CSV table of C-alpha atoms and ligand atoms in Angstrom, one decimal:
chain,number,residue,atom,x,y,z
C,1,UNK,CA,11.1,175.0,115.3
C,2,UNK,CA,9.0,172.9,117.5
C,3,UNK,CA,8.5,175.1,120.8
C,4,UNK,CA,9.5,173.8,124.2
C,5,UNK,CA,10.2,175.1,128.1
C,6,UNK,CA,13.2,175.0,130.0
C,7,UNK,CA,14.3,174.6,133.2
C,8,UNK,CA,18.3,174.1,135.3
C,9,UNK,CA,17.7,171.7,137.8
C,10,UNK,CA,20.1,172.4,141.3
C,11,UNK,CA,20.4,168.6,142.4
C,12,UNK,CA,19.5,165.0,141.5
C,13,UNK,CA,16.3,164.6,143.3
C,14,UNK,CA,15.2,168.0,141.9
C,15,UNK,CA,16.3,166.9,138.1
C,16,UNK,CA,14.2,163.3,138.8
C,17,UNK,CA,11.0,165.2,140.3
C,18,UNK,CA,10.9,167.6,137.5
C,19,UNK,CA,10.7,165.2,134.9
C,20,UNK,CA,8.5,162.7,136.8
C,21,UNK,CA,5.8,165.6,137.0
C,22,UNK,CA,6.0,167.0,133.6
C,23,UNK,CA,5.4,164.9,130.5
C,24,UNK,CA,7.9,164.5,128.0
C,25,UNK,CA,11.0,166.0,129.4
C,26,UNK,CA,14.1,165.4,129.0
C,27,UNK,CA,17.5,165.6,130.8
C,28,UNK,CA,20.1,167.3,128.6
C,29,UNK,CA,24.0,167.6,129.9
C,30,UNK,CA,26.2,168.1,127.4
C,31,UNK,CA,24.1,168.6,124.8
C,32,UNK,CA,26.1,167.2,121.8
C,33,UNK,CA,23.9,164.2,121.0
C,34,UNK,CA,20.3,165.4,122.0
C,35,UNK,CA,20.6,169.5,120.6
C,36,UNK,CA,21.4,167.4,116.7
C,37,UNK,CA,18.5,165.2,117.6
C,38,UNK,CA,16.4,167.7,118.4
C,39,UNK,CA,17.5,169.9,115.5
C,40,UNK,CA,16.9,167.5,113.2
C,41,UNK,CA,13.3,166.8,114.6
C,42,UNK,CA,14.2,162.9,115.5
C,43,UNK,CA,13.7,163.9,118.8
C,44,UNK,CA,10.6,166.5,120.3
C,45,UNK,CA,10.7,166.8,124.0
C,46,UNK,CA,8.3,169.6,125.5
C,47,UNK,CA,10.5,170.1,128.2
C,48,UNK,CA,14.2,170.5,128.7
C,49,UNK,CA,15.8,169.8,131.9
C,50,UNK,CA,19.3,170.7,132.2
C,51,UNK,CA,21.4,168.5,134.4
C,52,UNK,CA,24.8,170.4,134.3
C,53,UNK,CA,24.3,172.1,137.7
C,54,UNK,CA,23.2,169.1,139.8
C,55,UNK,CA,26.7,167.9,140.8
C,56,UNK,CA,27.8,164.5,139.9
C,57,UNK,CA,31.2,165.5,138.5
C,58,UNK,CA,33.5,163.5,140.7
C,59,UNK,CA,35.5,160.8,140.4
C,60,UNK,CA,35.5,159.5,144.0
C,61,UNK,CA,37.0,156.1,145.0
C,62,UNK,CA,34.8,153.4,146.8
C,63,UNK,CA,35.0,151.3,149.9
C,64,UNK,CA,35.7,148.2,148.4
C,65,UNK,CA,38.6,149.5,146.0
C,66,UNK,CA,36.2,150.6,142.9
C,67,UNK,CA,36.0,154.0,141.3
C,68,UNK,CA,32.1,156.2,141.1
C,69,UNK,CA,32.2,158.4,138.4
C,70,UNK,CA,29.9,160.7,138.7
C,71,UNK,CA,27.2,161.2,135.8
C,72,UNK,CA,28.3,164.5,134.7
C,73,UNK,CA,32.0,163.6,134.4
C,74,UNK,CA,33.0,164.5,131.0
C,75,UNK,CA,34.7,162.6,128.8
C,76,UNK,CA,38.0,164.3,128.6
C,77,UNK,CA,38.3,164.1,132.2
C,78,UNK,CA,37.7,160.9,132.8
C,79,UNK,CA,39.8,159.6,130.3
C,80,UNK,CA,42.6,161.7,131.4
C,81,UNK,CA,42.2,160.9,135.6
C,82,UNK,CA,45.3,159.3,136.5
C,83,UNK,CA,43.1,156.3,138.6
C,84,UNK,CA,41.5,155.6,135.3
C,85,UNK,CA,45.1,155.8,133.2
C,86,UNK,CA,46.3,153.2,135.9
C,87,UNK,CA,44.0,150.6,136.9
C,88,UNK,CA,41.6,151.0,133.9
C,89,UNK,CA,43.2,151.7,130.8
C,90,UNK,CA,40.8,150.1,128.4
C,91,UNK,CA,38.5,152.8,129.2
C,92,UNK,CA,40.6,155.8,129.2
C,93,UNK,CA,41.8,154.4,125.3
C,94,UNK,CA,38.1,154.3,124.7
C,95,UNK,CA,37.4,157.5,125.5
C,96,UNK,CA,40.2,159.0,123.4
C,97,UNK,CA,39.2,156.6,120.6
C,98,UNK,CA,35.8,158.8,120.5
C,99,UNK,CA,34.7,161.8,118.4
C,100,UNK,CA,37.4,165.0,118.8
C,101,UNK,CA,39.0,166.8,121.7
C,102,UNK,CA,35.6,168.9,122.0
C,103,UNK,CA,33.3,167.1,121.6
C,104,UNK,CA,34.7,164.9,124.5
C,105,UNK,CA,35.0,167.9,126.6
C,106,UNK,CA,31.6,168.6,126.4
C,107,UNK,CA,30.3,165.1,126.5
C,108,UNK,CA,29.5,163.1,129.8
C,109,UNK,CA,29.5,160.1,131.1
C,110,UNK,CA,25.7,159.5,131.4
C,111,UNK,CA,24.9,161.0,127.6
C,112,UNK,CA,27.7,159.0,126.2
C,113,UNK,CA,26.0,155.6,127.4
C,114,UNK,CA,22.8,156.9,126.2
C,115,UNK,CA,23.9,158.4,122.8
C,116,UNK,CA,21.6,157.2,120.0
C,117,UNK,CA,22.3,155.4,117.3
C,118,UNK,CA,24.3,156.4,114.1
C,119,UNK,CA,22.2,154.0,111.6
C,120,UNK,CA,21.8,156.6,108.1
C,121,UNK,CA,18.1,155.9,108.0
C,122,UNK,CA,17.3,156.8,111.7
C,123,UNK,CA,18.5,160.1,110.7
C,124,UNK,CA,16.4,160.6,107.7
C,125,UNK,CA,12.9,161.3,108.7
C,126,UNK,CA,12.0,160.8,105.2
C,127,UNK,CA,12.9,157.1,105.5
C,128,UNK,CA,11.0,154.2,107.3
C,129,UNK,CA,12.4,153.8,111.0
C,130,UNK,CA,10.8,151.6,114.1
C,131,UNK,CA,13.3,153.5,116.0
C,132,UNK,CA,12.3,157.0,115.5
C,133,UNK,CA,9.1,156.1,114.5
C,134,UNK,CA,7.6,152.8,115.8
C,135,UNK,CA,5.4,150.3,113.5
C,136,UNK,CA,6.8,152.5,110.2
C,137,UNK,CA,9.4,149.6,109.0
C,138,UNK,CA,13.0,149.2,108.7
C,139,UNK,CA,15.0,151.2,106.0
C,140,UNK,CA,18.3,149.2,106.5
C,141,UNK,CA,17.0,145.9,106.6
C,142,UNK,CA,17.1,145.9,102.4
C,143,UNK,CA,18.8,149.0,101.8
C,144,UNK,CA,22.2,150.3,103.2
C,145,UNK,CA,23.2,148.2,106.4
C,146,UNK,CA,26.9,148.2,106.0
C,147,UNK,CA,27.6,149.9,109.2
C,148,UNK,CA,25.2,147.6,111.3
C,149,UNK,CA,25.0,144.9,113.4
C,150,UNK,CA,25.9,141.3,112.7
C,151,UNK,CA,24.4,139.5,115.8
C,152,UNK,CA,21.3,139.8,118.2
C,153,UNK,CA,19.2,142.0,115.7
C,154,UNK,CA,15.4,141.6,115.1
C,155,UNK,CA,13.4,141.5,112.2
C,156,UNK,CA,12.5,144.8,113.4
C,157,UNK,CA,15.8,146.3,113.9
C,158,UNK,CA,19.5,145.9,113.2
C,159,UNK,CA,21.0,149.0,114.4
C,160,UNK,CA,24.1,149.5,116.1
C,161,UNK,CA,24.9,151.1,119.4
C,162,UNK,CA,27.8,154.1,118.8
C,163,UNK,CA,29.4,154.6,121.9
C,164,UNK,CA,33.1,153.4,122.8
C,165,UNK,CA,33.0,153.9,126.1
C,166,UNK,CA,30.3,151.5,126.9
C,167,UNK,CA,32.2,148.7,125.1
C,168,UNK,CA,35.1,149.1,127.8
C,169,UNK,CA,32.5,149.9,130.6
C,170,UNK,CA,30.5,146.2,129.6
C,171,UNK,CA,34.2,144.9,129.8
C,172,UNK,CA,34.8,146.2,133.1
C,173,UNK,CA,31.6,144.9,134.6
C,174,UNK,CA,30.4,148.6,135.3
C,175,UNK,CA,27.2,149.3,137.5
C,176,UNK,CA,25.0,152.3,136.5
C,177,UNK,CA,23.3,154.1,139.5
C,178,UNK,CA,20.4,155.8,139.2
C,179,UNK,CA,17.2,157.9,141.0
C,180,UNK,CA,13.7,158.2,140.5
C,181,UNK,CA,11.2,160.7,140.8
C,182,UNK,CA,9.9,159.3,143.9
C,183,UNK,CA,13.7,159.1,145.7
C,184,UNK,CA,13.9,155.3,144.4
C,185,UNK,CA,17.5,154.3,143.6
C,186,UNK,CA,18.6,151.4,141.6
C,187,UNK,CA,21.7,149.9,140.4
C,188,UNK,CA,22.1,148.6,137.1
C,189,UNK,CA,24.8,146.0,135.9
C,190,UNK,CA,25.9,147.5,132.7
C,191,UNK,CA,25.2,144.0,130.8
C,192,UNK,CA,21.8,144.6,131.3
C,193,UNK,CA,21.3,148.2,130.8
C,194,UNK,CA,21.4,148.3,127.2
C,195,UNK,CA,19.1,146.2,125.5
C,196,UNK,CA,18.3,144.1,122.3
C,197,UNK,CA,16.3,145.5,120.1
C,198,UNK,CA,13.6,142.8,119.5
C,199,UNK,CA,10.3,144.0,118.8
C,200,UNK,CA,10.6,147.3,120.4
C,201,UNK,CA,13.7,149.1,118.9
C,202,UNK,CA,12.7,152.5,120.2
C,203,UNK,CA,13.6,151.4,123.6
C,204,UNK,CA,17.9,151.7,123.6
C,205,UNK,CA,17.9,150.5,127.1
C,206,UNK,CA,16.3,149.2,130.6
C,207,UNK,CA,16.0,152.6,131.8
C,208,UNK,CA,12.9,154.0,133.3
C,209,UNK,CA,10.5,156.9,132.0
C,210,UNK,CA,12.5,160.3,134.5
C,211,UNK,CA,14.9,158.2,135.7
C,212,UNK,CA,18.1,160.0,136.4
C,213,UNK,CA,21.7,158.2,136.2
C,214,UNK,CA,23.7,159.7,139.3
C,215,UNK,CA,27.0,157.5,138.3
C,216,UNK,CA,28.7,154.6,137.0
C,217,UNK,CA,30.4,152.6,139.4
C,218,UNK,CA,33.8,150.6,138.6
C,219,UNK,CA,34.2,147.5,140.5
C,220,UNK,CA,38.2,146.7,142.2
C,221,UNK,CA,40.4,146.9,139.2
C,222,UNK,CA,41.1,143.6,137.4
C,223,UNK,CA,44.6,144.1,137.1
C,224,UNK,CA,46.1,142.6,133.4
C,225,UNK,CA,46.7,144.2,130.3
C,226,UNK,CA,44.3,146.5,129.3
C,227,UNK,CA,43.8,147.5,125.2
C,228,UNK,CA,41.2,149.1,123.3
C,229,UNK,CA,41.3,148.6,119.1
C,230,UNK,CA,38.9,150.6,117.0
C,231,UNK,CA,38.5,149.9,113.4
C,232,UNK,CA,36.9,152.5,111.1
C,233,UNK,CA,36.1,153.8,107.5
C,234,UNK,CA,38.7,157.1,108.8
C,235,UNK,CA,41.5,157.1,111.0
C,236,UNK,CA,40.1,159.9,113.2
C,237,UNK,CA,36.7,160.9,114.1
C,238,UNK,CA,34.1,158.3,112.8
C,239,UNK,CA,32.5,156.0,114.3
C,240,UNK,CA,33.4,152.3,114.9
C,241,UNK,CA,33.0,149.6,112.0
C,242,UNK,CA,33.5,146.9,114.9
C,243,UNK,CA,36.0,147.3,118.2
C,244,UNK,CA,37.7,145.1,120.3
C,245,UNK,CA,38.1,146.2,124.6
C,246,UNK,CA,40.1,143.3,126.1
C,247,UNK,CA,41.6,143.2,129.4
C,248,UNK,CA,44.5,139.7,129.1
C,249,UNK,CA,46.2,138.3,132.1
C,250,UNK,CA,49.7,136.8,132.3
C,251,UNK,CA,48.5,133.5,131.4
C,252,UNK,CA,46.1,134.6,128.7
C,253,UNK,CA,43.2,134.1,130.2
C,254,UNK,CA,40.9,137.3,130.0
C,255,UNK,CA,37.8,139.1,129.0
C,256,UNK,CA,36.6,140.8,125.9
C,257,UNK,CA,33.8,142.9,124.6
C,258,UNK,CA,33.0,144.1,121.0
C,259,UNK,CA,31.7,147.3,120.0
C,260,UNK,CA,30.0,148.1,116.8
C,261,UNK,CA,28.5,144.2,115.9
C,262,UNK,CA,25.2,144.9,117.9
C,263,UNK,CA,22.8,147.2,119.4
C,264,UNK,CA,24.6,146.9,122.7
C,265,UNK,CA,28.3,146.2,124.0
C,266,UNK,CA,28.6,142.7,122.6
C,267,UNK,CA,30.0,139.8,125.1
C,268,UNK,CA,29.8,136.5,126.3
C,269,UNK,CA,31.7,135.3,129.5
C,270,UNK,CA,31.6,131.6,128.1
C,271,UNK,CA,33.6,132.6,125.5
C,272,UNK,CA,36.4,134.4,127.5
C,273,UNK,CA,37.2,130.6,128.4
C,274,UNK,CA,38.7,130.1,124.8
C,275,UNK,CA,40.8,133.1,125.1
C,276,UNK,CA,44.6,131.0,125.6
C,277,UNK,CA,43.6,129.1,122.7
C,278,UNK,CA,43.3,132.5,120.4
C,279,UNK,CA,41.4,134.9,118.8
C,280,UNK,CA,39.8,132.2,115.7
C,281,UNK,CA,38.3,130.0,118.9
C,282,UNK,CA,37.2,133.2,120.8
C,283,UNK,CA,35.3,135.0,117.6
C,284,UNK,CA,33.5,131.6,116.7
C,285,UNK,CA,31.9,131.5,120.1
C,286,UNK,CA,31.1,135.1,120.7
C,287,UNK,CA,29.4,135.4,117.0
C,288,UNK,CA,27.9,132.1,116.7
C,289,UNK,CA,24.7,133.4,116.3
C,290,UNK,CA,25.8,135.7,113.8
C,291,UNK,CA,23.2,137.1,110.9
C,292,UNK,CA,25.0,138.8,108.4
C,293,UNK,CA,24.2,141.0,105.0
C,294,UNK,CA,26.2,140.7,101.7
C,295,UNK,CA,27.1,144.3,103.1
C,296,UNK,CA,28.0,143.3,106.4
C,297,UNK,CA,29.3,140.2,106.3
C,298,UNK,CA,33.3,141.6,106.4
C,299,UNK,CA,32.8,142.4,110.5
C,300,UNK,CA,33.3,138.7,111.2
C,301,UNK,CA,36.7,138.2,109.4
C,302,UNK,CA,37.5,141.6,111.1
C,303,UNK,CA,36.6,140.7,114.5
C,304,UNK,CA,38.8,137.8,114.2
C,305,UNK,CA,41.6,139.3,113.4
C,306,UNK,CA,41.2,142.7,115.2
C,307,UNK,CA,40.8,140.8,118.3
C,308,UNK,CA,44.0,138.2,117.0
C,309,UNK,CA,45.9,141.6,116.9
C,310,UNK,CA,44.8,142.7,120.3
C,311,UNK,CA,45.7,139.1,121.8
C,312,UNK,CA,49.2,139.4,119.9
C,313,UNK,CA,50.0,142.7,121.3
C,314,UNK,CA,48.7,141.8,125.0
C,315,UNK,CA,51.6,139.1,124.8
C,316,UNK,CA,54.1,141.6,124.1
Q,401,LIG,C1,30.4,164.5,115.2
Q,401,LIG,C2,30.3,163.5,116.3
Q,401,LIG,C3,31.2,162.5,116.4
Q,401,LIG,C4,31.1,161.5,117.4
Q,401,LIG,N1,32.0,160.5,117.5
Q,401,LIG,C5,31.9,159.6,118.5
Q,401,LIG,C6,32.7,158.4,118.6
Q,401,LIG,O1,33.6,158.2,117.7
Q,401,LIG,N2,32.5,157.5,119.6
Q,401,LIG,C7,31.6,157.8,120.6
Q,401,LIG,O2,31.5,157.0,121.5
Q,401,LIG,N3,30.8,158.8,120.5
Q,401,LIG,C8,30.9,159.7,119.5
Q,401,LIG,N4,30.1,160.8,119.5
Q,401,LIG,C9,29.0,160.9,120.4
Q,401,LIG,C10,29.3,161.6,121.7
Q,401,LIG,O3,30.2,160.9,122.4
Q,401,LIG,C11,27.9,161.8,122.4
Q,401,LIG,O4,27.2,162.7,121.7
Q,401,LIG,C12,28.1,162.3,123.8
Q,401,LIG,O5,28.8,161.3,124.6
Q,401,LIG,C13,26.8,162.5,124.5
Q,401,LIG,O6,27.0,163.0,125.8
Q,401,LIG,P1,26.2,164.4,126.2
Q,401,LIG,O7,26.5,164.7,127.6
Q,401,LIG,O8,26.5,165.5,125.2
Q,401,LIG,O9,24.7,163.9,126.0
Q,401,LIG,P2,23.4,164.7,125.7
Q,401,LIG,O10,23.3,165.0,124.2
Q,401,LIG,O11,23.2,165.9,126.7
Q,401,LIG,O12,22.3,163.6,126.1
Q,401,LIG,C14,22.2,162.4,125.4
Q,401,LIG,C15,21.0,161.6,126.0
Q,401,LIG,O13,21.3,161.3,127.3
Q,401,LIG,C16,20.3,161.8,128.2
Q,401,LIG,N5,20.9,162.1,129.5
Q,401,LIG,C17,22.0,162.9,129.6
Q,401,LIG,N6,22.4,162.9,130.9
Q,401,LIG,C18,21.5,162.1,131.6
Q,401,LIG,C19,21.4,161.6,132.9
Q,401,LIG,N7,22.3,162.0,133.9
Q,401,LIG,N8,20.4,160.7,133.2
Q,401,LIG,C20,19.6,160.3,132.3
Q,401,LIG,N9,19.6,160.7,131.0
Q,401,LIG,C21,20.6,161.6,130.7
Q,401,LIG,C22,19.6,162.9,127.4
Q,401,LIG,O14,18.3,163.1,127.9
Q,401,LIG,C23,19.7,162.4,126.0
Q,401,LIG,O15,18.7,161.5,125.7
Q,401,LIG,C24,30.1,161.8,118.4
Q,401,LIG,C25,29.3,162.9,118.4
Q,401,LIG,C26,29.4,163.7,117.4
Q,401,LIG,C27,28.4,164.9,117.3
Q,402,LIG,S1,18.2,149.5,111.7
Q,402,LIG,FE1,17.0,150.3,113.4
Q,402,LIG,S2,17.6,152.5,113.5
Q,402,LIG,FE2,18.1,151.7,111.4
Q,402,LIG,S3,16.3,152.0,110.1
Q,402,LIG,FE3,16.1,150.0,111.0
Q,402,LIG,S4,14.8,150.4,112.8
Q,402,LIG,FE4,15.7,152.3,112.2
């Protein structure tokens, strides 16, 4: 066991100033993702700072008709608020498409955007991983990479990113609020808070070294019919082979995002415009710059008709 100090925070600005002055901390709040990490080794902070006193576990509504969730919201409750049922039902079906009843109880909203991947060789600190372990090569480029991504991977990485809830928060054009060390608060469109993995895998997202998510805010709901389809290997409790979050108005028109095809919530707006001409227009756009593996290839034909299914339903 690898030795490390502790410490409950009371508030945000405490939580942020704690791990700006102390190298190599880390927030923990649920636990349920970082506690495995750390057990297994993968991860090694010096320094645990725990969150789950600091507030931030409301669901409050905003001036202009939106919804802040508060960072330390878990999962369970948000997907069972009745705001969230009603005006944004693609993510309360994510949610409940995640893990099992406890897990989601324990889980919150800021861990769950910033769980780490599921890729087998990340796990396996016997196995090369830029990820875990910059510069030391990719394990699943040549070896098992059915589970991973078919578009925007690097030569350097082709994990996927495991969370469900992110796919429906990309699709609901989310905003992630954080704070600083210093008192600095930012606010960070969801589309570009995840990243690709280019030459720096190791870095999931655009967050900040002690930066401290406060919320996620939910813009005016978009109104239309809200679904959430999650294909997997089992039908409960595994993670996502590819998903499909689509919010479709009357006339068809819509948005969509994709889960499990890349290391971040995959969309493109421009292809939302072929959405009343079906799902076969749609998938050719948003995976155009698809690069598959003999292994991996089957996500395309399944996004296709995942997302054919999810337009078919929307019509009623
Ligand atoms: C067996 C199993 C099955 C699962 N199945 C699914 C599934 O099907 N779908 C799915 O989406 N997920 C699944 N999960 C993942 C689960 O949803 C995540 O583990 C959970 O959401 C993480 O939330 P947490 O609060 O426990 O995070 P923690 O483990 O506490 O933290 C995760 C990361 O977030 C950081 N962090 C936490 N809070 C903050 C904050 N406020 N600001 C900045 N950083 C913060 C931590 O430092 C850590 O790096 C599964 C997990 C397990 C163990
Ligand atoms: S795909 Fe990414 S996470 Fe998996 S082994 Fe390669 S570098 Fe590591």
């Amino acid at each position: 066991m690898k030795p490390f100090t502790y410490e409950r925070a009371k508030s945000p600005a405490e939580a942020a100033a704690a791990a700006a002055r102390t190298p190599n901390a880390k927030f923990v709040a649920g636990g349920t993702n970082l506690l495995d990490l750390m057990k297994l080794q993968i991860e090694a902070p010096q320094h645990l700072i725990d969150v789950n006193n600091i507030g931030l576990d409301k669901i409050e509504e905003t001036p202009d008709g939106g919804l802040r969730v508060g960072a330390l919201v878990r999962n369970t409750d948000l997907a069972a608020d009745q705001r969230v049922r009603r005006d944004y039902a693609v993510l309360s079906r994510a949610l409940l498409a995640g893990a099992n009843c406890q897990l989601r109880n324990q889980a919150t909203t800021a861990g769950n955007l910033l769980q780490r991947t599921r890729c087998p060789y990340f796990y396996d600190t016997n196995q090369p991983c830029n990820k875990r372990s910059p510069g030391s090569g990719c394990g699943a480029l040549q070896g098992y990479n059915r589970q991973l991504a078919v578009v925007g991977a690097s030569d350097a990485c082709i994990a996927t990113h495991p969370s469900d809830m992110a796919v429906a928060m990309r699709v609901l054009d989310a905003t992630v609020e954080t704070v600083s060390g210093d008192g600095a608060t930012r606010s960070i469109p969801i589309a570009d808070f995840h990243r690709l993995p280019g030459d720096r895998p190791q870095d999931d997202t655009t967050l900040r070294a002690a930066e401290l998510i406060t919320a996620v805010t939910l813009p005016k709901p978009a109104g239309g019919t809200h679904l959430y389809r999650k294909v997997r290997d089992r039908a409960s409790f595994a993670f996502a082979l590819i998903s499909v979050a689509a919010i479709v108005q009357r006339d068809g028109s819509g948005r969509v995002a994709l889960g499990g095809v890349a290391h971040k919530p995959w969309r493109n707006e421009a292809a939302e415009a072929e959405m009343p001409r079906g799902a076969q227009a749609v998938t050719r756009k948003l995976l155009a710059e698809a690069r598959t593996t003999e292994q991996n290839a089957f996500k395309l034909p399944l996004v296709e008709r995942t997302l054919g299914s999810v337009l078919a339903e929307a019509k009623g």
